[in-house]
Amino acid sequence: MSRIRSWSDAPSKPRWVPPAGAVDAHVHVFGPETDFPFSPKAKYHPEDATPDMLFALRDHLGFSRNVIVQASCHGVDNRATLAGIARAGGKARGVAVVDPAISDTELQVLHAGGIRAVRFNFLKRLVDDAPRDRFLDVARRIAPLGWHVVVYFEAEILDDLRPFLAAIPTIIVVDHLGRPDIAQGPDGADLAAFRALLDDHPNIWAKVSGAERLSPQGPPYDDFVAAIAPVVADFPDRVLWGTDWPHPNMEDRIPDDGALVDILPRLAPTQTLQRKLLIDNPMRLYWPDAV
Ligand code: 0GY
């Protein structure tokens, strides 16, 4: 299988400068495959996107820290993510994907390696199965560690997923806002359902990322900003943001990371909102020891 590259080698320098201490709270590392082979169940086979490449991008974009999210191509083998965290010298923490049969001792090892959450992925194009009862068991077991749950799902299954989400005892971060149809606009059915979820569950947070995936218009992502800025304004203490570098599965529409950062002053138009989105909120979840 040939390997795919889904990120730009020469992202622009953003015009907007993030505040000092800003966290890019959704990135991945791929491989290097020679050290950390991809899962036999992987649905895509990317080129290596190494920690050093990630840190160069972090500095180029003006960010201070990263949250490395275990990507589906590495399955439940978190070694690439852990190696990235270890190499970051304290400037990265992580989200793991685990085999529900994981032992408490192994969870402790992940914690020592900088993991602060588990991710449950419901996208059929990315994973073969998503066993809700076993995920719930994991959620109950990670709660005493102070971790939270990250979920990735599409708007179509939100209604069906509500009882599952309601049963999770920790904070829940929803990746890319549960992939609403942005073409519906800020008052469309998908965002209305997602906002109702946030209204009903004070423990549910939104990652207001994924413009490059969700915006039918593309850069400068005016449709995404119009739909999502109201979410940031209305739930300022429960939002996170990330570039999503190296943009898995985006090889046909490789985004410019600088243009993604330039969305931020429009998504969060005041310094107070910017600080919450990029510093206070991610620090509370991933570096509670530092705040
Ligand atoms: C993302 C989105 C995608 C992929 C993964 O774990 C993954 O492979 O999350 C996707 O293809 O939509 O957030 O990275």
PDB file of C-alpha atoms and ligand atoms in Angstrom:
ATOM      1  CA  MET A   1       0.000   0.000   0.000  1.00  0.00           C
ATOM      2  CA  SER A   2       1.430   3.405  -0.888  1.00  0.00           C
ATOM      3  CA  ARG A   3       1.697   5.872   1.917  1.00  0.00           C
ATOM      4  CA  ILE A   4      -0.327   9.072   1.916  1.00  0.00           C
ATOM      5  CA  ARG A   5       0.649  12.615   2.877  1.00  0.00           C
ATOM      6  CA  SER A   6      -2.192  14.830   4.014  1.00  0.00           C
ATOM      7  CA  TRP A   7      -0.369  17.908   5.308  1.00  0.00           C
ATOM      8  CA  SER A   8       1.412  20.904   3.836  1.00  0.00           C
ATOM      9  CA  ASP A   9       5.206  21.018   3.926  1.00  0.00           C
ATOM     10  CA  ALA A  10       5.156  24.822   3.790  1.00  0.00           C
ATOM     11  CA  PRO A  11       2.259  26.219   5.805  1.00  0.00           C
ATOM     12  CA  SER A  12       1.969  29.998   5.766  1.00  0.00           C
ATOM     13  CA  LYS A  13       2.900  32.076   8.788  1.00  0.00           C
ATOM     14  CA  PRO A  14      -0.411  33.075  10.383  1.00  0.00           C
ATOM     15  CA  ARG A  15      -1.192  36.787  10.350  1.00  0.00           C
ATOM     16  CA  TRP A  16      -2.706  36.411  13.813  1.00  0.00           C
ATOM     17  CA  VAL A  17      -0.375  35.772  16.742  1.00  0.00           C
ATOM     18  CA  PRO A  18      -1.738  33.405  19.414  1.00  0.00           C
ATOM     19  CA  PRO A  19      -1.375  34.508  23.051  1.00  0.00           C
ATOM     20  CA  ALA A  20       1.732  33.267  24.867  1.00  0.00           C
ATOM     21  CA  GLY A  21       1.054  29.812  26.269  1.00  0.00           C
ATOM     22  CA  ALA A  22      -1.520  28.812  23.629  1.00  0.00           C
ATOM     23  CA  VAL A  23      -2.312  25.101  23.344  1.00  0.00           C
ATOM     24  CA  ASP A  24      -2.984  23.356  20.026  1.00  0.00           C
ATOM     25  CA  ALA A  25      -5.279  20.755  21.581  1.00  0.00           C
ATOM     26  CA  HIS A  26      -5.803  18.383  18.657  1.00  0.00           C
ATOM     27  CA  VAL A  27      -2.818  17.002  16.764  1.00  0.00           C
ATOM     28  CA  HIS A  28      -1.544  13.529  15.899  1.00  0.00           C
ATOM     29  CA  VAL A  29       1.777  11.874  15.203  1.00  0.00           C
ATOM     30  CA  PHE A  30       2.207   9.077  12.657  1.00  0.00           C
ATOM     31  CA  GLY A  31       5.029   6.613  13.228  1.00  0.00           C
ATOM     32  CA  PRO A  32       7.838   6.700  12.403  1.00  0.00           C
ATOM     33  CA  GLU A  33       6.634   3.425  10.987  1.00  0.00           C
ATOM     34  CA  THR A  34       9.988   1.719  11.432  1.00  0.00           C
ATOM     35  CA  ASP A  35       9.686   2.230  15.205  1.00  0.00           C
ATOM     36  CA  PHE A  36       5.920   2.197  15.599  1.00  0.00           C
ATOM     37  CA  PRO A  37       4.173   0.141  12.895  1.00  0.00           C
ATOM     38  CA  PHE A  38       0.600   1.007  11.996  1.00  0.00           C
ATOM     39  CA  SER A  39      -2.265  -1.173  13.160  1.00  0.00           C
ATOM     40  CA  PRO A  40      -3.196  -4.099  10.907  1.00  0.00           C
ATOM     41  CA  LYS A  41      -6.737  -2.679  11.122  1.00  0.00           C
ATOM     42  CA  ALA A  42      -5.687   0.847  10.030  1.00  0.00           C
ATOM     43  CA  LYS A  43      -7.991   2.382   7.428  1.00  0.00           C
ATOM     44  CA  TYR A  44      -5.280   4.655   6.048  1.00  0.00           C
ATOM     45  CA  HIS A  45      -1.519   4.368   5.730  1.00  0.00           C
ATOM     46  CA  PRO A  46       0.131   7.763   6.113  1.00  0.00           C
ATOM     47  CA  GLU A  47       3.695   8.915   5.672  1.00  0.00           C
ATOM     48  CA  ASP A  48       5.578   9.512   8.889  1.00  0.00           C
ATOM     49  CA  ALA A  49       4.504  12.685  10.693  1.00  0.00           C
ATOM     50  CA  THR A  50       7.021  12.775  13.515  1.00  0.00           C
ATOM     51  CA  PRO A  51       7.152  14.660  16.819  1.00  0.00           C
ATOM     52  CA  ASP A  52       9.981  16.851  15.537  1.00  0.00           C
ATOM     53  CA  MET A  53       7.840  17.870  12.548  1.00  0.00           C
ATOM     54  CA  LEU A  54       4.994  18.604  14.956  1.00  0.00           C
ATOM     55  CA  PHE A  55       7.151  20.753  17.226  1.00  0.00           C
ATOM     56  CA  ALA A  56       8.528  22.718  14.250  1.00  0.00           C
ATOM     57  CA  LEU A  57       4.943  23.439  13.200  1.00  0.00           C
ATOM     58  CA  ARG A  58       3.974  24.369  16.765  1.00  0.00           C
ATOM     59  CA  ASP A  59       6.745  26.961  16.861  1.00  0.00           C
ATOM     60  CA  HIS A  60       6.030  28.223  13.337  1.00  0.00           C
ATOM     61  CA  LEU A  61       2.359  28.798  14.194  1.00  0.00           C
ATOM     62  CA  GLY A  62       3.184  30.486  17.516  1.00  0.00           C
ATOM     63  CA  PHE A  63       1.798  27.856  19.877  1.00  0.00           C
ATOM     64  CA  SER A  64       3.394  26.696  23.135  1.00  0.00           C
ATOM     65  CA  ARG A  65       1.929  23.251  23.765  1.00  0.00           C
ATOM     66  CA  ASN A  66       0.230  20.342  22.044  1.00  0.00           C
ATOM     67  CA  VAL A  67      -2.313  17.711  22.941  1.00  0.00           C
ATOM     68  CA  ILE A  68      -1.425  14.624  20.923  1.00  0.00           C
ATOM     69  CA  VAL A  69      -4.490  12.516  20.153  1.00  0.00           C
ATOM     70  CA  GLN A  70      -3.911   8.876  19.327  1.00  0.00           C
ATOM     71  CA  ALA A  71      -4.912   8.412  15.680  1.00  0.00           C
ATOM     72  CA  SER A  72      -6.897   5.397  14.512  1.00  0.00           C
ATOM     73  CA  CYS A  73      -4.076   4.239  12.223  1.00  0.00           C
ATOM     74  CA  HIS A  74      -2.116   3.269  15.342  1.00  0.00           C
ATOM     75  CA  GLY A  75      -5.025   1.352  16.856  1.00  0.00           C
ATOM     76  CA  VAL A  76      -4.624   0.751  20.583  1.00  0.00           C
ATOM     77  CA  ASP A  77      -0.815   0.831  20.476  1.00  0.00           C
ATOM     78  CA  ASN A  78      -0.107   4.228  22.043  1.00  0.00           C
ATOM     79  CA  ARG A  79       3.692   4.067  21.762  1.00  0.00           C
ATOM     80  CA  ALA A  80       3.977   6.695  19.001  1.00  0.00           C
ATOM     81  CA  THR A  81       1.828   9.115  21.003  1.00  0.00           C
ATOM     82  CA  LEU A  82       3.794   8.427  24.190  1.00  0.00           C
ATOM     83  CA  ALA A  83       7.101   8.908  22.367  1.00  0.00           C
ATOM     84  CA  GLY A  84       5.849  12.264  21.091  1.00  0.00           C
ATOM     85  CA  ILE A  85       4.856  13.357  24.571  1.00  0.00           C
ATOM     86  CA  ALA A  86       8.191  12.226  26.003  1.00  0.00           C
ATOM     87  CA  ARG A  87      10.112  14.160  23.361  1.00  0.00           C
ATOM     88  CA  ALA A  88       8.166  17.371  23.997  1.00  0.00           C
ATOM     89  CA  GLY A  89       9.887  18.104  27.305  1.00  0.00           C
ATOM     90  CA  GLY A  90       6.635  18.792  29.159  1.00  0.00           C
ATOM     91  CA  LYS A  91       5.038  20.716  26.296  1.00  0.00           C
ATOM     92  CA  ALA A  92       2.711  17.900  25.225  1.00  0.00           C
ATOM     93  CA  ARG A  93       0.121  15.709  26.841  1.00  0.00           C
ATOM     94  CA  GLY A  94      -2.016  13.077  25.232  1.00  0.00           C
ATOM     95  CA  VAL A  95      -5.257  11.268  24.568  1.00  0.00           C
ATOM     96  CA  ALA A  96      -5.022   7.478  24.269  1.00  0.00           C
ATOM     97  CA  VAL A  97      -7.102   4.853  22.531  1.00  0.00           C
ATOM     98  CA  VAL A  98      -7.183   1.716  24.635  1.00  0.00           C
ATOM     99  CA  ASP A  99      -8.239  -1.888  24.434  1.00  0.00           C
ATOM    100  CA  PRO A 100     -11.173  -2.015  26.874  1.00  0.00           C
ATOM    101  CA  ALA A 101      -9.444  -4.996  28.524  1.00  0.00           C
ATOM    102  CA  ILE A 102      -6.541  -2.747  29.581  1.00  0.00           C
ATOM    103  CA  SER A 103      -5.417  -3.289  33.172  1.00  0.00           C
ATOM    104  CA  ASP A 104      -5.385  -0.614  35.842  1.00  0.00           C
ATOM    105  CA  THR A 105      -1.590  -0.932  35.950  1.00  0.00           C
ATOM    106  CA  GLU A 106      -1.366  -0.181  32.231  1.00  0.00           C
ATOM    107  CA  LEU A 107      -3.620   2.842  32.727  1.00  0.00           C
ATOM    108  CA  GLN A 108      -1.202   4.071  35.397  1.00  0.00           C
ATOM    109  CA  VAL A 109       1.684   3.657  32.960  1.00  0.00           C
ATOM    110  CA  LEU A 110      -0.204   5.767  30.406  1.00  0.00           C
ATOM    111  CA  HIS A 111      -0.830   8.405  33.075  1.00  0.00           C
ATOM    112  CA  ALA A 112       2.866   8.522  33.929  1.00  0.00           C
ATOM    113  CA  GLY A 113       3.530   8.983  30.200  1.00  0.00           C
ATOM    114  CA  GLY A 114       1.332  12.092  30.053  1.00  0.00           C
ATOM    115  CA  ILE A 115      -2.019  10.644  28.951  1.00  0.00           C
ATOM    116  CA  ARG A 116      -4.998  12.503  30.407  1.00  0.00           C
ATOM    117  CA  ALA A 117      -7.961  11.130  28.407  1.00  0.00           C
ATOM    118  CA  VAL A 118      -9.265   8.195  26.392  1.00  0.00           C
ATOM    119  CA  ARG A 119     -10.816   8.575  22.963  1.00  0.00           C
ATOM    120  CA  PHE A 120     -13.886   6.693  21.762  1.00  0.00           C
ATOM    121  CA  ASN A 121     -14.165   6.815  17.971  1.00  0.00           C
ATOM    122  CA  PHE A 122     -17.553   6.087  16.363  1.00  0.00           C
ATOM    123  CA  LEU A 123     -16.659   6.782  12.723  1.00  0.00           C
ATOM    124  CA  LYS A 124     -17.312   3.638  10.705  1.00  0.00           C
ATOM    125  CA  ARG A 125     -14.777   4.668   8.066  1.00  0.00           C
ATOM    126  CA  LEU A 126     -12.072   4.732  10.774  1.00  0.00           C
ATOM    127  CA  VAL A 127     -12.855   1.849  13.139  1.00  0.00           C
ATOM    128  CA  ASP A 128     -14.446  -1.583  12.844  1.00  0.00           C
ATOM    129  CA  ASP A 129     -16.443  -1.449  16.045  1.00  0.00           C
ATOM    130  CA  ALA A 130     -17.333   0.876  18.918  1.00  0.00           C
ATOM    131  CA  PRO A 131     -18.642  -1.250  21.812  1.00  0.00           C
ATOM    132  CA  ARG A 132     -20.585   1.186  24.005  1.00  0.00           C
ATOM    133  CA  ASP A 133     -20.873  -1.062  27.058  1.00  0.00           C
ATOM    134  CA  ARG A 134     -17.128  -1.685  27.087  1.00  0.00           C
ATOM    135  CA  PHE A 135     -16.396   2.013  26.494  1.00  0.00           C
ATOM    136  CA  LEU A 136     -18.579   2.858  29.490  1.00  0.00           C
ATOM    137  CA  ASP A 137     -16.622   0.440  31.602  1.00  0.00           C
ATOM    138  CA  VAL A 138     -13.394   2.175  30.532  1.00  0.00           C
ATOM    139  CA  ALA A 139     -14.919   5.601  31.273  1.00  0.00           C
ATOM    140  CA  ARG A 140     -15.769   4.519  34.808  1.00  0.00           C
ATOM    141  CA  ARG A 141     -12.259   3.133  35.304  1.00  0.00           C
ATOM    142  CA  ILE A 142     -10.413   6.252  34.097  1.00  0.00           C
ATOM    143  CA  ALA A 143     -12.514   8.640  36.181  1.00  0.00           C
ATOM    144  CA  PRO A 144     -10.456   8.141  39.380  1.00  0.00           C
ATOM    145  CA  LEU A 145      -7.319   9.124  37.452  1.00  0.00           C
ATOM    146  CA  GLY A 146      -8.817  12.555  36.810  1.00  0.00           C
ATOM    147  CA  TRP A 147      -8.970  11.820  33.069  1.00  0.00           C
ATOM    148  CA  HIS A 148     -11.773  12.723  30.715  1.00  0.00           C
ATOM    149  CA  VAL A 149     -13.304  11.135  27.635  1.00  0.00           C
ATOM    150  CA  VAL A 150     -12.908  12.383  24.061  1.00  0.00           C
ATOM    151  CA  VAL A 151     -15.534  11.207  21.581  1.00  0.00           C
ATOM    152  CA  TYR A 152     -15.547  11.437  17.818  1.00  0.00           C
ATOM    153  CA  PHE A 153     -18.880  10.929  16.055  1.00  0.00           C
ATOM    154  CA  GLU A 154     -20.955  12.292  13.199  1.00  0.00           C
ATOM    155  CA  ALA A 155     -24.114  14.373  13.599  1.00  0.00           C
ATOM    156  CA  GLU A 156     -26.290  11.550  12.256  1.00  0.00           C
ATOM    157  CA  ILE A 157     -25.735   9.426  15.364  1.00  0.00           C
ATOM    158  CA  LEU A 158     -25.989  12.124  18.030  1.00  0.00           C
ATOM    159  CA  ASP A 159     -29.563  11.256  19.041  1.00  0.00           C
ATOM    160  CA  ASP A 160     -28.736   7.575  19.286  1.00  0.00           C
ATOM    161  CA  LEU A 161     -25.611   8.320  21.302  1.00  0.00           C
ATOM    162  CA  ARG A 162     -27.307  10.515  23.914  1.00  0.00           C
ATOM    163  CA  PRO A 163     -27.916   7.771  26.542  1.00  0.00           C
ATOM    164  CA  PHE A 164     -24.310   6.621  26.188  1.00  0.00           C
ATOM    165  CA  LEU A 165     -23.000  10.151  26.646  1.00  0.00           C
ATOM    166  CA  ALA A 166     -25.324  10.728  29.607  1.00  0.00           C
ATOM    167  CA  ALA A 167     -23.866   7.668  31.363  1.00  0.00           C
ATOM    168  CA  ILE A 168     -20.243   8.859  31.172  1.00  0.00           C
ATOM    169  CA  PRO A 169     -19.170  10.133  34.603  1.00  0.00           C
ATOM    170  CA  THR A 170     -16.322  12.397  33.454  1.00  0.00           C
ATOM    171  CA  ILE A 171     -15.937  15.496  31.321  1.00  0.00           C
ATOM    172  CA  ILE A 172     -16.550  14.631  27.666  1.00  0.00           C
ATOM    173  CA  VAL A 173     -14.854  16.504  24.820  1.00  0.00           C
ATOM    174  CA  VAL A 174     -16.562  16.138  21.446  1.00  0.00           C
ATOM    175  CA  ASP A 175     -14.145  16.248  18.525  1.00  0.00           C
ATOM    176  CA  HIS A 176     -15.008  18.672  15.714  1.00  0.00           C
ATOM    177  CA  LEU A 177     -18.373  19.442  17.407  1.00  0.00           C
ATOM    178  CA  GLY A 178     -19.719  16.068  16.339  1.00  0.00           C
ATOM    179  CA  ARG A 179     -19.325  17.005  12.669  1.00  0.00           C
ATOM    180  CA  PRO A 180     -22.391  19.185  12.051  1.00  0.00           C
ATOM    181  CA  ASP A 181     -23.448  20.059   8.518  1.00  0.00           C
ATOM    182  CA  ILE A 182     -22.052  23.592   8.343  1.00  0.00           C
ATOM    183  CA  ALA A 183     -24.063  24.346   5.208  1.00  0.00           C
ATOM    184  CA  GLN A 184     -27.149  24.410   7.447  1.00  0.00           C
ATOM    185  CA  GLY A 185     -25.783  27.556   9.112  1.00  0.00           C
ATOM    186  CA  PRO A 186     -25.695  28.535  12.781  1.00  0.00           C
ATOM    187  CA  ASP A 187     -29.405  27.785  13.297  1.00  0.00           C
ATOM    188  CA  GLY A 188     -29.454  24.511  11.376  1.00  0.00           C
ATOM    189  CA  ALA A 189     -30.730  21.245  12.812  1.00  0.00           C
ATOM    190  CA  ASP A 190     -27.302  19.722  13.434  1.00  0.00           C
ATOM    191  CA  LEU A 191     -25.943  22.620  15.463  1.00  0.00           C
ATOM    192  CA  ALA A 192     -29.246  23.037  17.286  1.00  0.00           C
ATOM    193  CA  ALA A 193     -29.056  19.401  18.399  1.00  0.00           C
ATOM    194  CA  PHE A 194     -25.438  19.779  19.435  1.00  0.00           C
ATOM    195  CA  ARG A 195     -26.118  22.972  21.374  1.00  0.00           C
ATOM    196  CA  ALA A 196     -29.029  21.259  23.113  1.00  0.00           C
ATOM    197  CA  LEU A 197     -26.596  18.540  24.167  1.00  0.00           C
ATOM    198  CA  LEU A 198     -24.271  21.166  25.659  1.00  0.00           C
ATOM    199  CA  ASP A 199     -27.238  22.823  27.391  1.00  0.00           C
ATOM    200  CA  ASP A 200     -28.363  19.524  28.898  1.00  0.00           C
ATOM    201  CA  HIS A 201     -24.933  18.318  30.005  1.00  0.00           C
ATOM    202  CA  PRO A 202     -22.587  20.770  31.740  1.00  0.00           C
ATOM    203  CA  ASN A 203     -19.844  18.123  31.583  1.00  0.00           C
ATOM    204  CA  ILE A 204     -19.792  18.099  27.754  1.00  0.00           C
ATOM    205  CA  TRP A 205     -17.241  20.288  25.984  1.00  0.00           C
ATOM    206  CA  ALA A 206     -16.762  21.053  22.286  1.00  0.00           C
ATOM    207  CA  LYS A 207     -13.595  20.990  20.240  1.00  0.00           C
ATOM    208  CA  VAL A 208     -14.371  23.819  17.817  1.00  0.00           C
ATOM    209  CA  SER A 209     -11.918  22.437  15.282  1.00  0.00           C
ATOM    210  CA  GLY A 210     -12.190  20.761  11.907  1.00  0.00           C
ATOM    211  CA  ALA A 211     -12.962  23.786   9.710  1.00  0.00           C
ATOM    212  CA  GLU A 212     -10.917  22.172   6.966  1.00  0.00           C
ATOM    213  CA  ARG A 213     -13.124  19.069   7.130  1.00  0.00           C
ATOM    214  CA  LEU A 214     -16.506  20.663   7.759  1.00  0.00           C
ATOM    215  CA  SER A 215     -16.530  23.872   5.713  1.00  0.00           C
ATOM    216  CA  PRO A 216     -18.036  23.413   2.249  1.00  0.00           C
ATOM    217  CA  GLN A 217     -16.682  26.848   1.282  1.00  0.00           C
ATOM    218  CA  GLY A 218     -13.065  26.250   2.332  1.00  0.00           C
ATOM    219  CA  PRO A 219     -10.638  29.055   3.183  1.00  0.00           C
ATOM    220  CA  PRO A 220     -11.085  31.604   4.668  1.00  0.00           C
ATOM    221  CA  TYR A 221     -13.803  29.420   6.234  1.00  0.00           C
ATOM    222  CA  ASP A 222     -16.436  32.144   6.579  1.00  0.00           C
ATOM    223  CA  ASP A 223     -19.226  29.556   6.756  1.00  0.00           C
ATOM    224  CA  PHE A 224     -17.480  27.703   9.602  1.00  0.00           C
ATOM    225  CA  VAL A 225     -16.872  30.946  11.513  1.00  0.00           C
ATOM    226  CA  ALA A 226     -20.489  32.082  11.110  1.00  0.00           C
ATOM    227  CA  ALA A 227     -21.778  28.747  12.402  1.00  0.00           C
ATOM    228  CA  ILE A 228     -19.291  28.116  15.194  1.00  0.00           C
ATOM    229  CA  ALA A 229     -18.356  31.521  16.685  1.00  0.00           C
ATOM    230  CA  PRO A 230     -21.731  31.562  18.503  1.00  0.00           C
ATOM    231  CA  VAL A 231     -20.812  28.260  20.183  1.00  0.00           C
ATOM    232  CA  VAL A 232     -17.578  29.802  21.491  1.00  0.00           C
ATOM    233  CA  ALA A 233     -19.459  32.893  22.698  1.00  0.00           C
ATOM    234  CA  ASP A 234     -22.175  30.861  24.458  1.00  0.00           C
ATOM    235  CA  PHE A 235     -19.985  28.127  25.989  1.00  0.00           C
ATOM    236  CA  PRO A 236     -16.678  29.963  26.562  1.00  0.00           C
ATOM    237  CA  ASP A 237     -15.528  27.722  29.405  1.00  0.00           C
ATOM    238  CA  ARG A 238     -16.147  24.451  27.547  1.00  0.00           C
ATOM    239  CA  VAL A 239     -14.377  24.899  24.225  1.00  0.00           C
ATOM    240  CA  LEU A 240     -11.004  23.721  22.933  1.00  0.00           C
ATOM    241  CA  TRP A 241      -9.321  24.172  19.564  1.00  0.00           C
ATOM    242  CA  GLY A 242      -6.699  22.354  17.529  1.00  0.00           C
ATOM    243  CA  THR A 243      -5.166  22.383  14.074  1.00  0.00           C
ATOM    244  CA  ASP A 244      -5.711  18.625  13.579  1.00  0.00           C
ATOM    245  CA  TRP A 245      -2.259  18.393  11.977  1.00  0.00           C
ATOM    246  CA  PRO A 246      -1.295  16.139  10.122  1.00  0.00           C
ATOM    247  CA  HIS A 247      -4.899  16.175   8.934  1.00  0.00           C
ATOM    248  CA  PRO A 248      -5.617  12.469   8.451  1.00  0.00           C
ATOM    249  CA  ASN A 249      -7.564  11.633   5.302  1.00  0.00           C
ATOM    250  CA  MET A 250      -7.336  15.177   3.940  1.00  0.00           C
ATOM    251  CA  GLU A 251      -4.923  14.350   1.108  1.00  0.00           C
ATOM    252  CA  ASP A 252      -7.405  15.673  -1.486  1.00  0.00           C
ATOM    253  CA  ARG A 253      -7.902  18.997   0.332  1.00  0.00           C
ATOM    254  CA  ILE A 254      -4.634  19.621   2.177  1.00  0.00           C
ATOM    255  CA  PRO A 255      -5.189  22.680   4.376  1.00  0.00           C
ATOM    256  CA  ASP A 256      -2.797  25.540   5.096  1.00  0.00           C
ATOM    257  CA  ASP A 257      -2.219  25.459   8.860  1.00  0.00           C
ATOM    258  CA  GLY A 258      -1.512  29.196   8.893  1.00  0.00           C
ATOM    259  CA  ALA A 259      -4.965  29.843   7.391  1.00  0.00           C
ATOM    260  CA  LEU A 260      -6.512  27.614  10.065  1.00  0.00           C
ATOM    261  CA  VAL A 261      -4.870  29.654  12.831  1.00  0.00           C
ATOM    262  CA  ASP A 262      -6.154  32.831  11.181  1.00  0.00           C
ATOM    263  CA  ILE A 263      -9.705  31.636  11.857  1.00  0.00           C
ATOM    264  CA  LEU A 264      -9.127  32.055  15.585  1.00  0.00           C
ATOM    265  CA  PRO A 265      -9.606  35.815  16.035  1.00  0.00           C
ATOM    266  CA  ARG A 266     -12.923  35.459  14.198  1.00  0.00           C
ATOM    267  CA  LEU A 267     -14.023  32.382  16.157  1.00  0.00           C
ATOM    268  CA  ALA A 268     -13.047  34.013  19.444  1.00  0.00           C
ATOM    269  CA  PRO A 269     -13.130  37.771  18.828  1.00  0.00           C
ATOM    270  CA  THR A 270     -12.082  39.037  22.273  1.00  0.00           C
ATOM    271  CA  GLN A 271      -8.867  38.484  24.190  1.00  0.00           C
ATOM    272  CA  THR A 272     -10.883  36.954  27.025  1.00  0.00           C
ATOM    273  CA  LEU A 273     -12.436  34.360  24.701  1.00  0.00           C
ATOM    274  CA  GLN A 274      -9.087  33.678  23.039  1.00  0.00           C
ATOM    275  CA  ARG A 275      -7.472  33.087  26.423  1.00  0.00           C
ATOM    276  CA  LYS A 276     -10.177  30.683  27.526  1.00  0.00           C
ATOM    277  CA  LEU A 277     -10.184  28.765  24.239  1.00  0.00           C
ATOM    278  CA  LEU A 278      -6.440  28.441  23.829  1.00  0.00           C
ATOM    279  CA  ILE A 279      -5.046  28.554  27.367  1.00  0.00           C
ATOM    280  CA  ASP A 280      -7.388  28.342  30.352  1.00  0.00           C
ATOM    281  CA  ASN A 281      -9.646  25.541  29.095  1.00  0.00           C
ATOM    282  CA  PRO A 282      -6.987  23.180  27.710  1.00  0.00           C
ATOM    283  CA  MET A 283      -4.729  23.822  30.696  1.00  0.00           C
ATOM    284  CA  ARG A 284      -7.535  22.839  33.080  1.00  0.00           C
ATOM    285  CA  LEU A 285      -7.985  19.539  31.267  1.00  0.00           C
ATOM    286  CA  TYR A 286      -4.424  18.603  30.369  1.00  0.00           C
ATOM    287  CA  TRP A 287      -2.116  20.458  32.770  1.00  0.00           C
ATOM    288  CA  PRO A 288      -4.240  20.857  35.916  1.00  0.00           C
ATOM    289  CA  ASP A 289      -0.992  20.515  37.883  1.00  0.00           C
ATOM    290  CA  ALA A 290       0.333  23.723  36.251  1.00  0.00           C
ATOM    291  CA  VAL A 291      -2.645  26.033  36.785  1.00  0.00           C
TER     292      VAL A 291
HETATM  293  C1  0GY B   1      -9.152  13.639  13.135  1.00  0.00           C
HETATM  294  C2  0GY B   1     -10.063  13.145  12.102  1.00  0.00           C
HETATM  295  C3  0GY B   1      -9.968  11.977  11.419  1.00  0.00           C
HETATM  296  C4  0GY B   1      -9.132  10.883  11.760  1.00  0.00           C
HETATM  297  C5  0GY B   1      -8.855  10.452  12.997  1.00  0.00           C
HETATM  298  O1  0GY B   1      -8.005   8.937  14.487  1.00  0.00           O
HETATM  299  C6  0GY B   1      -8.130   9.233  13.312  1.00  0.00           C
HETATM  300  O2  0GY B   1      -7.700   8.552  12.389  1.00  0.00           O
HETATM  301  O3  0GY B   1      -9.257  11.139  14.053  1.00  0.00           O
HETATM  302  C7  0GY B   1     -10.837  11.812  10.256  1.00  0.00           C
HETATM  303  O4  0GY B   1     -10.475  11.064   9.333  1.00  0.00           O
HETATM  304  O5  0GY B   1     -11.925  12.468  10.201  1.00  0.00           O
HETATM  305  O6  0GY B   1      -9.565  14.333  14.050  1.00  0.00           O
HETATM  306  O7  0GY B   1      -7.977  13.352  13.059  1.00  0.00           O
END
